[in-house]
Coordinates of C-alpha atoms and ligand atoms in Angstrom, one line a residue:
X1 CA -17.4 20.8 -2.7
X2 CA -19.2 18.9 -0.2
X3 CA -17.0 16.2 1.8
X4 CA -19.1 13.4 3.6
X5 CA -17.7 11.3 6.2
X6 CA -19.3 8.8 8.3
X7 CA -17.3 9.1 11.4
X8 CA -18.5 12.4 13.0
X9 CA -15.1 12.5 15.2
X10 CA -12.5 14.8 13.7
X11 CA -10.0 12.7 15.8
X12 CA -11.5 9.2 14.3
X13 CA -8.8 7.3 12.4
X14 CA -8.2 3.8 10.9
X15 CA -6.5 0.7 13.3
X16 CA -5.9 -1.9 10.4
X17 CA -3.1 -0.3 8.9
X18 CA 0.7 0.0 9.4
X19 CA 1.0 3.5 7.7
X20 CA 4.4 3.5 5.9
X21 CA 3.7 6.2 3.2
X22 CA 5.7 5.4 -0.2
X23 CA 7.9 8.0 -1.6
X24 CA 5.8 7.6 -4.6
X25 CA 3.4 10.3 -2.5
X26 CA 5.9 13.1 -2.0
X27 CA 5.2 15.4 -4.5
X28 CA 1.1 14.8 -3.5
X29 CA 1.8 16.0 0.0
X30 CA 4.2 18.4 -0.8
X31 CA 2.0 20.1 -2.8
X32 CA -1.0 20.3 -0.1
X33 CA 1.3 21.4 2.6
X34 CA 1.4 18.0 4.3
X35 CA 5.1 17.1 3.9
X36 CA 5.4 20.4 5.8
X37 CA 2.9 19.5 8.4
X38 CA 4.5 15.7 9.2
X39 CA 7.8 17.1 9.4
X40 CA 6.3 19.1 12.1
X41 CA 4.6 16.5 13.9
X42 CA 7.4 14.3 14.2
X43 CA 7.0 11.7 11.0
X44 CA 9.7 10.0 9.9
X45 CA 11.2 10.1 7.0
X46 CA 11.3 6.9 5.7
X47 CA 13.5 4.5 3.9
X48 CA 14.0 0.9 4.3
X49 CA 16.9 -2.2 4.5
X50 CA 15.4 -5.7 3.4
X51 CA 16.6 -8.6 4.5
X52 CA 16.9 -11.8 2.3
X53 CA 18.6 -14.9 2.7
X54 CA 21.6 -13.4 0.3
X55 CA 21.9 -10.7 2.8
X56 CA 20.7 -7.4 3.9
X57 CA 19.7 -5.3 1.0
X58 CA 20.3 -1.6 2.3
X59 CA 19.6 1.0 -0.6
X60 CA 21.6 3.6 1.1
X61 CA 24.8 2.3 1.2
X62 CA 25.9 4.0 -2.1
X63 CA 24.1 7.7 -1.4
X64 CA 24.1 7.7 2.4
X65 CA 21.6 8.3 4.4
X66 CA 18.9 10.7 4.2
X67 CA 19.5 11.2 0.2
X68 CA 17.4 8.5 -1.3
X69 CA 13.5 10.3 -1.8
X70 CA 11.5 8.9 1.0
X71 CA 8.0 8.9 2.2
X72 CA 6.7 8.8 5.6
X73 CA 6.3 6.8 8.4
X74 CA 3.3 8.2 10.8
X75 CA 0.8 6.4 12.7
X76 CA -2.8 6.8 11.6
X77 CA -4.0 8.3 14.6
X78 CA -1.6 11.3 13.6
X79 CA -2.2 11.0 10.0
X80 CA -6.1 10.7 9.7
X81 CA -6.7 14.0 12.1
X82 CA -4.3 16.2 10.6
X83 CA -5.8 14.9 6.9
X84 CA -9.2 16.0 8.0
X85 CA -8.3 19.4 9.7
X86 CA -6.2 20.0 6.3
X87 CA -9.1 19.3 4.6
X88 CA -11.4 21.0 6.3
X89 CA -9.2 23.9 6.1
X90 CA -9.4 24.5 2.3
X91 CA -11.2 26.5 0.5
X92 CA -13.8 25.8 -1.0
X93 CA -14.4 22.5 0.5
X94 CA -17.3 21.7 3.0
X95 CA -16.7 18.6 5.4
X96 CA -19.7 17.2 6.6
X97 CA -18.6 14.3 9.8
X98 CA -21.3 12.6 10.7
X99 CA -22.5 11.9 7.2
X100 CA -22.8 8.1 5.8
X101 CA -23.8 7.7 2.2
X102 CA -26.0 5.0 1.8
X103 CA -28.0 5.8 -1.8
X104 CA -26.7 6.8 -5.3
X105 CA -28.7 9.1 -7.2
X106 CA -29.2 7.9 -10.7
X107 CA -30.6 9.4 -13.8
X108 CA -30.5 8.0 -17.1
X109 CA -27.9 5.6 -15.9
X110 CA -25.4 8.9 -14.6
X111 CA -24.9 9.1 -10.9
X112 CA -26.4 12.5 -10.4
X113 CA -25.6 12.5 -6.3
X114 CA -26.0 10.6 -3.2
X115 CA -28.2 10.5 -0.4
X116 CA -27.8 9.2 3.5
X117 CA -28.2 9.8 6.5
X118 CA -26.5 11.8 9.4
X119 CA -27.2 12.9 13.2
X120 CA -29.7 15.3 12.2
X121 CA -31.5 13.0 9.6
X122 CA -31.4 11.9 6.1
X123 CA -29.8 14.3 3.4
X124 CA -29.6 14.5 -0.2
X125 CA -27.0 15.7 -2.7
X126 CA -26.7 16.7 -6.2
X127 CA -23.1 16.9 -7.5
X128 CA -21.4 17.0 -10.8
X129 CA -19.2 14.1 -10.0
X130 CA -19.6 11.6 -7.2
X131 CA -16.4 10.4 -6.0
X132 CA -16.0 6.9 -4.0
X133 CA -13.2 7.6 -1.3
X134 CA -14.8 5.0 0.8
X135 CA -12.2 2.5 1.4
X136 CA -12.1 -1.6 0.6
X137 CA -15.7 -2.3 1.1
X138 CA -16.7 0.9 -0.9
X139 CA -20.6 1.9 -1.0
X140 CA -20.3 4.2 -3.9
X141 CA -18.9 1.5 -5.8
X142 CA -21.1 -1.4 -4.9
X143 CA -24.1 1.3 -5.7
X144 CA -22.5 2.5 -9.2
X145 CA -22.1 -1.3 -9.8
X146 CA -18.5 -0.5 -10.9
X147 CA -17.1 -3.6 -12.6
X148 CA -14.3 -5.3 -10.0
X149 CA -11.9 -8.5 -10.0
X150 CA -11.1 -10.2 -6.9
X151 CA -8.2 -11.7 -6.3
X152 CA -6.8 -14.2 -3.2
X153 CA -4.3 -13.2 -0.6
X154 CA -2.3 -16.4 1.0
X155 CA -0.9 -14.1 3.8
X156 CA -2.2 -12.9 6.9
X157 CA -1.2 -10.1 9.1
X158 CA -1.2 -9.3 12.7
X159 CA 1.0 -6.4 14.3
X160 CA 1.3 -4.6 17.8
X161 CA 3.1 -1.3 19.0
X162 CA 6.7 -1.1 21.0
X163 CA 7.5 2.3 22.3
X164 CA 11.6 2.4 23.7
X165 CA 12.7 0.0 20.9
X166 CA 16.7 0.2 19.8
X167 CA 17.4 0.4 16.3
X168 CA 20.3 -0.4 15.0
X169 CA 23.4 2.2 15.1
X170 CA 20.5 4.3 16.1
X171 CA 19.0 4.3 12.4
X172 CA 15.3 4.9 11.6
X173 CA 15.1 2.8 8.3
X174 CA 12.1 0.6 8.3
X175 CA 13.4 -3.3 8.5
X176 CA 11.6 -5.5 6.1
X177 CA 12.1 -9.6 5.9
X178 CA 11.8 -11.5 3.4
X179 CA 11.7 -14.8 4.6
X180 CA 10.4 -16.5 1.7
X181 CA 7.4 -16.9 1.7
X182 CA 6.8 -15.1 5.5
X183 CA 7.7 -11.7 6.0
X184 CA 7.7 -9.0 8.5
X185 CA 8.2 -5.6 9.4
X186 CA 9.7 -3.1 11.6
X187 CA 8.5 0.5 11.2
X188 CA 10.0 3.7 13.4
X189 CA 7.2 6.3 13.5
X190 CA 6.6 9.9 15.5
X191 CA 6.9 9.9 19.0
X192 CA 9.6 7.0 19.0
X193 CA 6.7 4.6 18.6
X194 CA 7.7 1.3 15.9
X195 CA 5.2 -0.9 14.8
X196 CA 6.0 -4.8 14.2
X197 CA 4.1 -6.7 11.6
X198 CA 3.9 -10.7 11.0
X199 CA 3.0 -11.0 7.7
X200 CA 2.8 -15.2 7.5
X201 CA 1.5 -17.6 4.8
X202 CA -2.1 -19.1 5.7
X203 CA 0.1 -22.5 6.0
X204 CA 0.7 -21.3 9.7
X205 CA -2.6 -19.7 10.6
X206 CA -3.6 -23.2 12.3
X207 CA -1.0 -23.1 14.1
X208 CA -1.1 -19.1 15.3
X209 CA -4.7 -19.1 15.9
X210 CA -4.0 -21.4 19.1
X211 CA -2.4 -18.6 20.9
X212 CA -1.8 -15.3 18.7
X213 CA 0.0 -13.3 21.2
X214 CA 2.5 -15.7 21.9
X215 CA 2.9 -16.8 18.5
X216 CA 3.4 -13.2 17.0
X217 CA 5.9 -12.6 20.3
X218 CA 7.9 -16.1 19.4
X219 CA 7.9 -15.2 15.9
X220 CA 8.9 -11.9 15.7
X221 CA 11.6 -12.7 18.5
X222 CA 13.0 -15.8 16.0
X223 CA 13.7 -13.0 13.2
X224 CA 17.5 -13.1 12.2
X225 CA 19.1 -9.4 14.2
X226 CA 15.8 -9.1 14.9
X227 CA 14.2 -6.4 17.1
X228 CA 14.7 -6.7 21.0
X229 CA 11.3 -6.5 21.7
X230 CA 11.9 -7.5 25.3
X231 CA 13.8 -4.5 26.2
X232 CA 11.1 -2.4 25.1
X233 CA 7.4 -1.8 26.3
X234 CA 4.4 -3.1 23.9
X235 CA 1.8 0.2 24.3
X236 CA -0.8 -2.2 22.2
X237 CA -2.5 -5.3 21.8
X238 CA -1.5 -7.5 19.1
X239 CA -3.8 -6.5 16.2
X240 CA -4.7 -8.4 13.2
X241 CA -6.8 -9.6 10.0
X242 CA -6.8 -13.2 8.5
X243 CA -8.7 -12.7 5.1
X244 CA -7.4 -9.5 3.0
X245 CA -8.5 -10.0 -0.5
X246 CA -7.0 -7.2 -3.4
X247 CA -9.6 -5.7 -5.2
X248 CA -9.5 -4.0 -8.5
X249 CA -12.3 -1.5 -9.6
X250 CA -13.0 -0.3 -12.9
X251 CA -12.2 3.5 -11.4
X252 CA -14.7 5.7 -13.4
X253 CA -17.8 5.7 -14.9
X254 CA -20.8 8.1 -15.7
X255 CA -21.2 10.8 -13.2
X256 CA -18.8 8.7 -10.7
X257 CA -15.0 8.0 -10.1
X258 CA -13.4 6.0 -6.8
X259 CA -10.3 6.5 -5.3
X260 CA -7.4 4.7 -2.8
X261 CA -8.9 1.3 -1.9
X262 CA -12.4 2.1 -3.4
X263 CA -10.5 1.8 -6.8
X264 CA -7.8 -0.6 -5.9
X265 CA -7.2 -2.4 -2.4
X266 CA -3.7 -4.2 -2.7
X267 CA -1.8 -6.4 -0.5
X268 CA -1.4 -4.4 2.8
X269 CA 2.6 -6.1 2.6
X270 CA 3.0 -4.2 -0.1
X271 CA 2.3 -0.4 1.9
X272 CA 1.0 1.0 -1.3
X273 CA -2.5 2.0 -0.1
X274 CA -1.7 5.6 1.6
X275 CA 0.1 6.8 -1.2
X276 CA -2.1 5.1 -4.4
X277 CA -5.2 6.8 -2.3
X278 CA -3.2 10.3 -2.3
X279 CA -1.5 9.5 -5.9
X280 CA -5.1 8.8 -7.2
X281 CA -6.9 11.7 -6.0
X282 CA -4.3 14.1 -7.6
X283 CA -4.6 12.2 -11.2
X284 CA -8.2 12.0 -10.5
X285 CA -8.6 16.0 -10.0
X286 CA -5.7 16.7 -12.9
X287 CA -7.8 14.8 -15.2
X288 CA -11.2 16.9 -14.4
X289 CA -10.3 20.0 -13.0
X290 CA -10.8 21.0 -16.6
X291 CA -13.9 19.3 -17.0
X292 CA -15.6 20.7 -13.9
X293 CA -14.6 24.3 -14.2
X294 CA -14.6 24.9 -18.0
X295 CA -16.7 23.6 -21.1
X296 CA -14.4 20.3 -21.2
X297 CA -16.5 16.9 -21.6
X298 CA -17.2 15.0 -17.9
X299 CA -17.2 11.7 -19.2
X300 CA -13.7 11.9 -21.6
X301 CA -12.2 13.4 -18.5
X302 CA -13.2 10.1 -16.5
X303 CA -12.3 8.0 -18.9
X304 CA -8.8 9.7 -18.8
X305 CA -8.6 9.0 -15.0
X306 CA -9.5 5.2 -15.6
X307 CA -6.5 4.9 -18.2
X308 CA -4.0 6.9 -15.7
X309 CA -5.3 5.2 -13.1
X310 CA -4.7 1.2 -14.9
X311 CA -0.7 2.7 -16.5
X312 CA 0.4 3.9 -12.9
X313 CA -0.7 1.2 -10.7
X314 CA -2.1 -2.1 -13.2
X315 CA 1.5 -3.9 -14.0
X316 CA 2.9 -3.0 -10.2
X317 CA -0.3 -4.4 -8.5
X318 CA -0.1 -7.8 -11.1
X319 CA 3.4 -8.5 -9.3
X320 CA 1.7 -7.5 -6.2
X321 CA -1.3 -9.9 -6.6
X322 CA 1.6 -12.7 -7.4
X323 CA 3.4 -12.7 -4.4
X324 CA -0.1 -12.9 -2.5
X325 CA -0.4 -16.4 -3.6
X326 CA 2.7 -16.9 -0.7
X327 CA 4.4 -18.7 -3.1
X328 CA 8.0 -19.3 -2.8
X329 CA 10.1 -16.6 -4.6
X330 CA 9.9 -17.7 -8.5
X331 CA 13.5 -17.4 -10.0
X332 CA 13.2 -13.6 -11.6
X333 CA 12.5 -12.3 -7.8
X334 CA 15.4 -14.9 -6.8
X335 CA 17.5 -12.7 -9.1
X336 CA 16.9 -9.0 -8.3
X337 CA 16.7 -10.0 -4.6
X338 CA 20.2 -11.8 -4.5
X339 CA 21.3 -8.7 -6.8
X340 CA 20.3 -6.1 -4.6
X341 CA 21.7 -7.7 -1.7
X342 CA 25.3 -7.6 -3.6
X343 CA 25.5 -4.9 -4.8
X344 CA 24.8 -1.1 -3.9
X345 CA 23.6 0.8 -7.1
X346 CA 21.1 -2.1 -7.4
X347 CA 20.0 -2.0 -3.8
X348 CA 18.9 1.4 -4.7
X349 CA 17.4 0.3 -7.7
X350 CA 15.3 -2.3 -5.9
X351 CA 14.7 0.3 -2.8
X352 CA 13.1 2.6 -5.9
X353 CA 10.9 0.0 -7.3
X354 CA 9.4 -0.6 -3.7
X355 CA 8.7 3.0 -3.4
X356 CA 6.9 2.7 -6.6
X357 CA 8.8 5.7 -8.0
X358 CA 9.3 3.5 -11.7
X359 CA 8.0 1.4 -13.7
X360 CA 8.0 -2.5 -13.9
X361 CA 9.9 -2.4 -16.9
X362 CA 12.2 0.2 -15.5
X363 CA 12.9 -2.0 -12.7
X364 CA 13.7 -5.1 -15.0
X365 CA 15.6 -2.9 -17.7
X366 CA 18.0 -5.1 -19.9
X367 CA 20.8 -3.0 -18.3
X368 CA 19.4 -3.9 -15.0
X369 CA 19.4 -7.3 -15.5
X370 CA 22.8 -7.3 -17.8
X371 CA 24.5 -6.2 -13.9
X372 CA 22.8 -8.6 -11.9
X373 CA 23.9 -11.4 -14.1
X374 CA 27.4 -10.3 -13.0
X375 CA 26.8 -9.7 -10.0
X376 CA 25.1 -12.8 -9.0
X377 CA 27.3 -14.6 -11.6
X378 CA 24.1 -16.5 -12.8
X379 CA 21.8 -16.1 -15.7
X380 CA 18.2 -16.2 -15.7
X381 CA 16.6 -19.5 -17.7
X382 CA 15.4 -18.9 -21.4
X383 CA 11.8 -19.4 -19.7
X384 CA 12.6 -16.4 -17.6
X385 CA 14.3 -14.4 -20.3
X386 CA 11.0 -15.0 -22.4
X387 CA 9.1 -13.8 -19.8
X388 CA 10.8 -10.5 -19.6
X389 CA 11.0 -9.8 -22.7
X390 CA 7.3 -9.4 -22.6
X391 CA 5.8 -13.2 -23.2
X392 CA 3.3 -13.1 -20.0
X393 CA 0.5 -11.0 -19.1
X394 CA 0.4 -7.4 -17.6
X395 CA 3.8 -6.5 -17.0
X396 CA 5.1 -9.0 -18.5
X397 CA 7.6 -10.5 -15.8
X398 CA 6.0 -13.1 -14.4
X399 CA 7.6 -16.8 -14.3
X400 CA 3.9 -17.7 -12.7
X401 CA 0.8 -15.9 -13.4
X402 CA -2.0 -15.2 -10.6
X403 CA -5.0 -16.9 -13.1
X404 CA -5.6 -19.7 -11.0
X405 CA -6.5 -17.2 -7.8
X406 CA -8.3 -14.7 -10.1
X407 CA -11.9 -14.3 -9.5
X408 CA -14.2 -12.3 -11.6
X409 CA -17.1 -10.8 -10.2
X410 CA -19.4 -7.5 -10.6
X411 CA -20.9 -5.9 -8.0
X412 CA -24.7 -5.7 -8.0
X413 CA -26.2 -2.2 -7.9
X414 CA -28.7 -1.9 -5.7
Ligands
FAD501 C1 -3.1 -4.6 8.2 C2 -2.9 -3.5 7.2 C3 -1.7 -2.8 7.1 C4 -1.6 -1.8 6.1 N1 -0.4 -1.1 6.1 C5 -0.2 -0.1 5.2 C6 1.0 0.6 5.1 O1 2.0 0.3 5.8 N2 1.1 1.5 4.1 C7 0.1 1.8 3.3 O2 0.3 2.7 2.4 N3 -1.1 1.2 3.3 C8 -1.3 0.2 4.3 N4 -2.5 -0.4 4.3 C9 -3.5 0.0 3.4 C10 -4.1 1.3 3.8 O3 -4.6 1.2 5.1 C11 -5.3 1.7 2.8 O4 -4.8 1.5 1.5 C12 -5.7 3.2 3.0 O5 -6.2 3.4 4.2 C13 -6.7 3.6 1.9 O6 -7.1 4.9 2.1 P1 -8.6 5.3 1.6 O7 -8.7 6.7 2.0 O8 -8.8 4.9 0.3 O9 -9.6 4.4 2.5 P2 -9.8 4.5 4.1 O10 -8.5 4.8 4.8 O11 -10.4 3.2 4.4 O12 -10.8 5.7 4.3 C14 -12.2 5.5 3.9 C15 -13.0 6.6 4.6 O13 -14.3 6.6 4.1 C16 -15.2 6.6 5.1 N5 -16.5 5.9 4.7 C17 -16.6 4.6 4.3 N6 -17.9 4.4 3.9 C18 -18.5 5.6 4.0 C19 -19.9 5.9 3.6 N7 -20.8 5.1 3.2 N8 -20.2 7.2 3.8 C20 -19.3 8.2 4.3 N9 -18.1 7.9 4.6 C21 -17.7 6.6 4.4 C22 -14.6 5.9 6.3 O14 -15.1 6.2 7.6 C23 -13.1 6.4 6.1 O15 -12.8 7.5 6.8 C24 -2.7 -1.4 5.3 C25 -3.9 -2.1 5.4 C26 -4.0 -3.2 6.3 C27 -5.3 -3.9 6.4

């Protein structure tokens, strides 16, 4: 299997990206030997407390620490080189750095291979099955003319490093705010390195672009038990990106199939990329391994992958898209939030759903929502209840829907 990648540094990795690695992942890396690896490199294990304006939500108070499954927490410039090397280590598999895809080879209407060019010229490749782990702006996708939907994202994000930070009673959990509808982030990673995010409605970009090192500074100093960032060093500048749209892809189609953010770029708040990019590759080779080393039918096999693919990630990326709009919390979110910050079995429960180890329906169970009504002592509206119950589209536990932000567009092949 021939792996083409455009940087030609083994060391090369990605800025824009805050790496906290959902649980969702663990059995992905465990499997390739990478839990292993990050363990030895210093990653942390990860787990989060949220804060809300009902109070801290902190998912370990009932299990205590270390027991909750976790993911990790590893900066990129870790993470990226060791993927590679682990890669390149594999049997069977034949990394080509240097390489940058630029043509889709089609016969009949099948992608058939790819062609590009590298330091020693242009190449061309027939394969079997092409597969698009290119990232947001995806080539292979935008070639393949793969089928997408667009949607806004209210929020923009800007973050920087601090090396020395204190963390609370010495504990590594991330810190996430929800400040309704800003947010922010505070993320321990190897080497006693923590990366801060501002994660602010576009309401305030006006207002940040005048100065965005001081404003990132003044807000992230403003957050309630905030981090002391002034008794700490900043190692980097502050880093950012204003315009983050989600993208969904149609995943699979003849002689193709796109992965991570080639198939689906979320909402970077959400820190599902990493492990949706790891989750997908595994359904993506579970549902063709067959296919590509047997008799098995290619195309049933993709198809498979498109349905996995839209049941793992479609109703957890709907609520995702939702919150994008930086909308104030609508009154089902008010509900599990205040919940989870009252009481410990659902603070785990909410702390599961982040990690995107269940379902959206798991997550708003009748059970589930039976004990928040007591613990909160307030019931959800009949509008709400409808909703639940399964009344609006995709999950079906929305109070607002994201129609009037949804754009529909296909990519043009080329
Ligand atoms: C501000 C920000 C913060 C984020 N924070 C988090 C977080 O905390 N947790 C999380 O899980 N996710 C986070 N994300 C999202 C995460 O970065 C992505 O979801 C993840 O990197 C997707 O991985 P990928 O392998 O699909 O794509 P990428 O990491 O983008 O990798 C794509 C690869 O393809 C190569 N490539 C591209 N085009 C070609 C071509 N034509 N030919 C050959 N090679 C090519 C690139 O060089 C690159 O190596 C964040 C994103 C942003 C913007």
């Amino acid at each position: 299997m021939a792996l083409l990648e455009r940087r030609s540094s083994m060391d090369a990795h990605k800025v824009l990206c805050t790496h906290y690695i959902q649980a969702s992942a663990y059995p992905v890396m465990s499997e390739l030997g990478l839990a292993d690896a990050l363990d030895g490199i210093g990653a942390i294990r990860n787990s989060a407390d949220y804060w809300t304006k009902w109070g801290w939500i902190r998912p370990e108070a009932e299990t205590g620490p270390g027991v909750l499954p976790h993911g990790y927490s590893v900066r990129r410039q870790s993470l990226d080189p060791l993927l590679r090397r682990t890669a390149a280590g594999t049997e069977g598999v034949d990394l080509r750095l240097g390489h940058t895809v630029n043509e889709l080879l089609v016969e009949d209407g099948r992608t058939t291979g790819v062609a590009g060019t590298s330091a020693d010229g242009s190449f061309v490749l027939r394969a079997p099955l092409v597969v698009g782990a290119d990232g947001k702006d995806s080539t292979v996708a935008r070639l393949a003319g793969a089928p997408s939907e667009t949607t806004e994202n209210h929020r923009f994000s800007y973050f920087a490093y601090f090396r020395g930070l204190r963390h609370p009673e010495g504990r590594t959990s991330a810190r996430v705010y929800y400040l309704d509808p800003d947010n922010a982030y505070v993320m321990p990673n190897e080497d006693g390195v923590t990366v801060i995010a501002a994660v602010l409605s576009k309401a305030r970009l006006d207002d940040f672009r005048e100065d965005i090192e001081g404003a990132y500074l003044d807000f992230v100093r403003s957050l309630p038990e905030g981090p002391e960032i002034d008794r700490a060093e900043r190692i980097s500048k502050v880093i950012g990106t204003v315009n983050y749209p989600l993208i969904t892809r149609q995943p699979s189609g003849p002689g193709f199939a796109l992965i991570g953010d080639a198939a689906l770029t979320s909402d970077p708040l959400s820190a599902v990329g990493c492990a949706w990019a790891m989750q997908s590759a595994s359904w993506l080779v579970e549902a063709t391994a067959p296919a590509l080393t047997g008799d098995d039918p290619l195309d049933g096999a993709l198809a498979d992958y498109a349905k996995r693919h839209a049941t793992e990630t479609g109703a957890h990326q709907h609520l995702i898209a939702d919150y994008a709009l930086a909308r104030p919390f609508n009154e089902i979110e008010a509900f599990m939030f205040e919940g989870a910050a009252r009481d410990a079995r659902l603070a785990e429960h909410f702390h599961t759903f982040g990690s995107r180890l269940i379902t959206v329906e798991d997550y708003m169970a009748p059970e589930i929502v039976a004990r928040t009504e007591k613990v909160t002592g307030w019931s959800l509206s009949e509008e709400s209840l409808r909703v639940l119950s399964g009344g609006a589209p995709g999950a079906g536990t929305h109070a607002t829907g994201p129609e009037g932000a949804r754009q529909e567009s296909t990519e043009a092949a080329r």
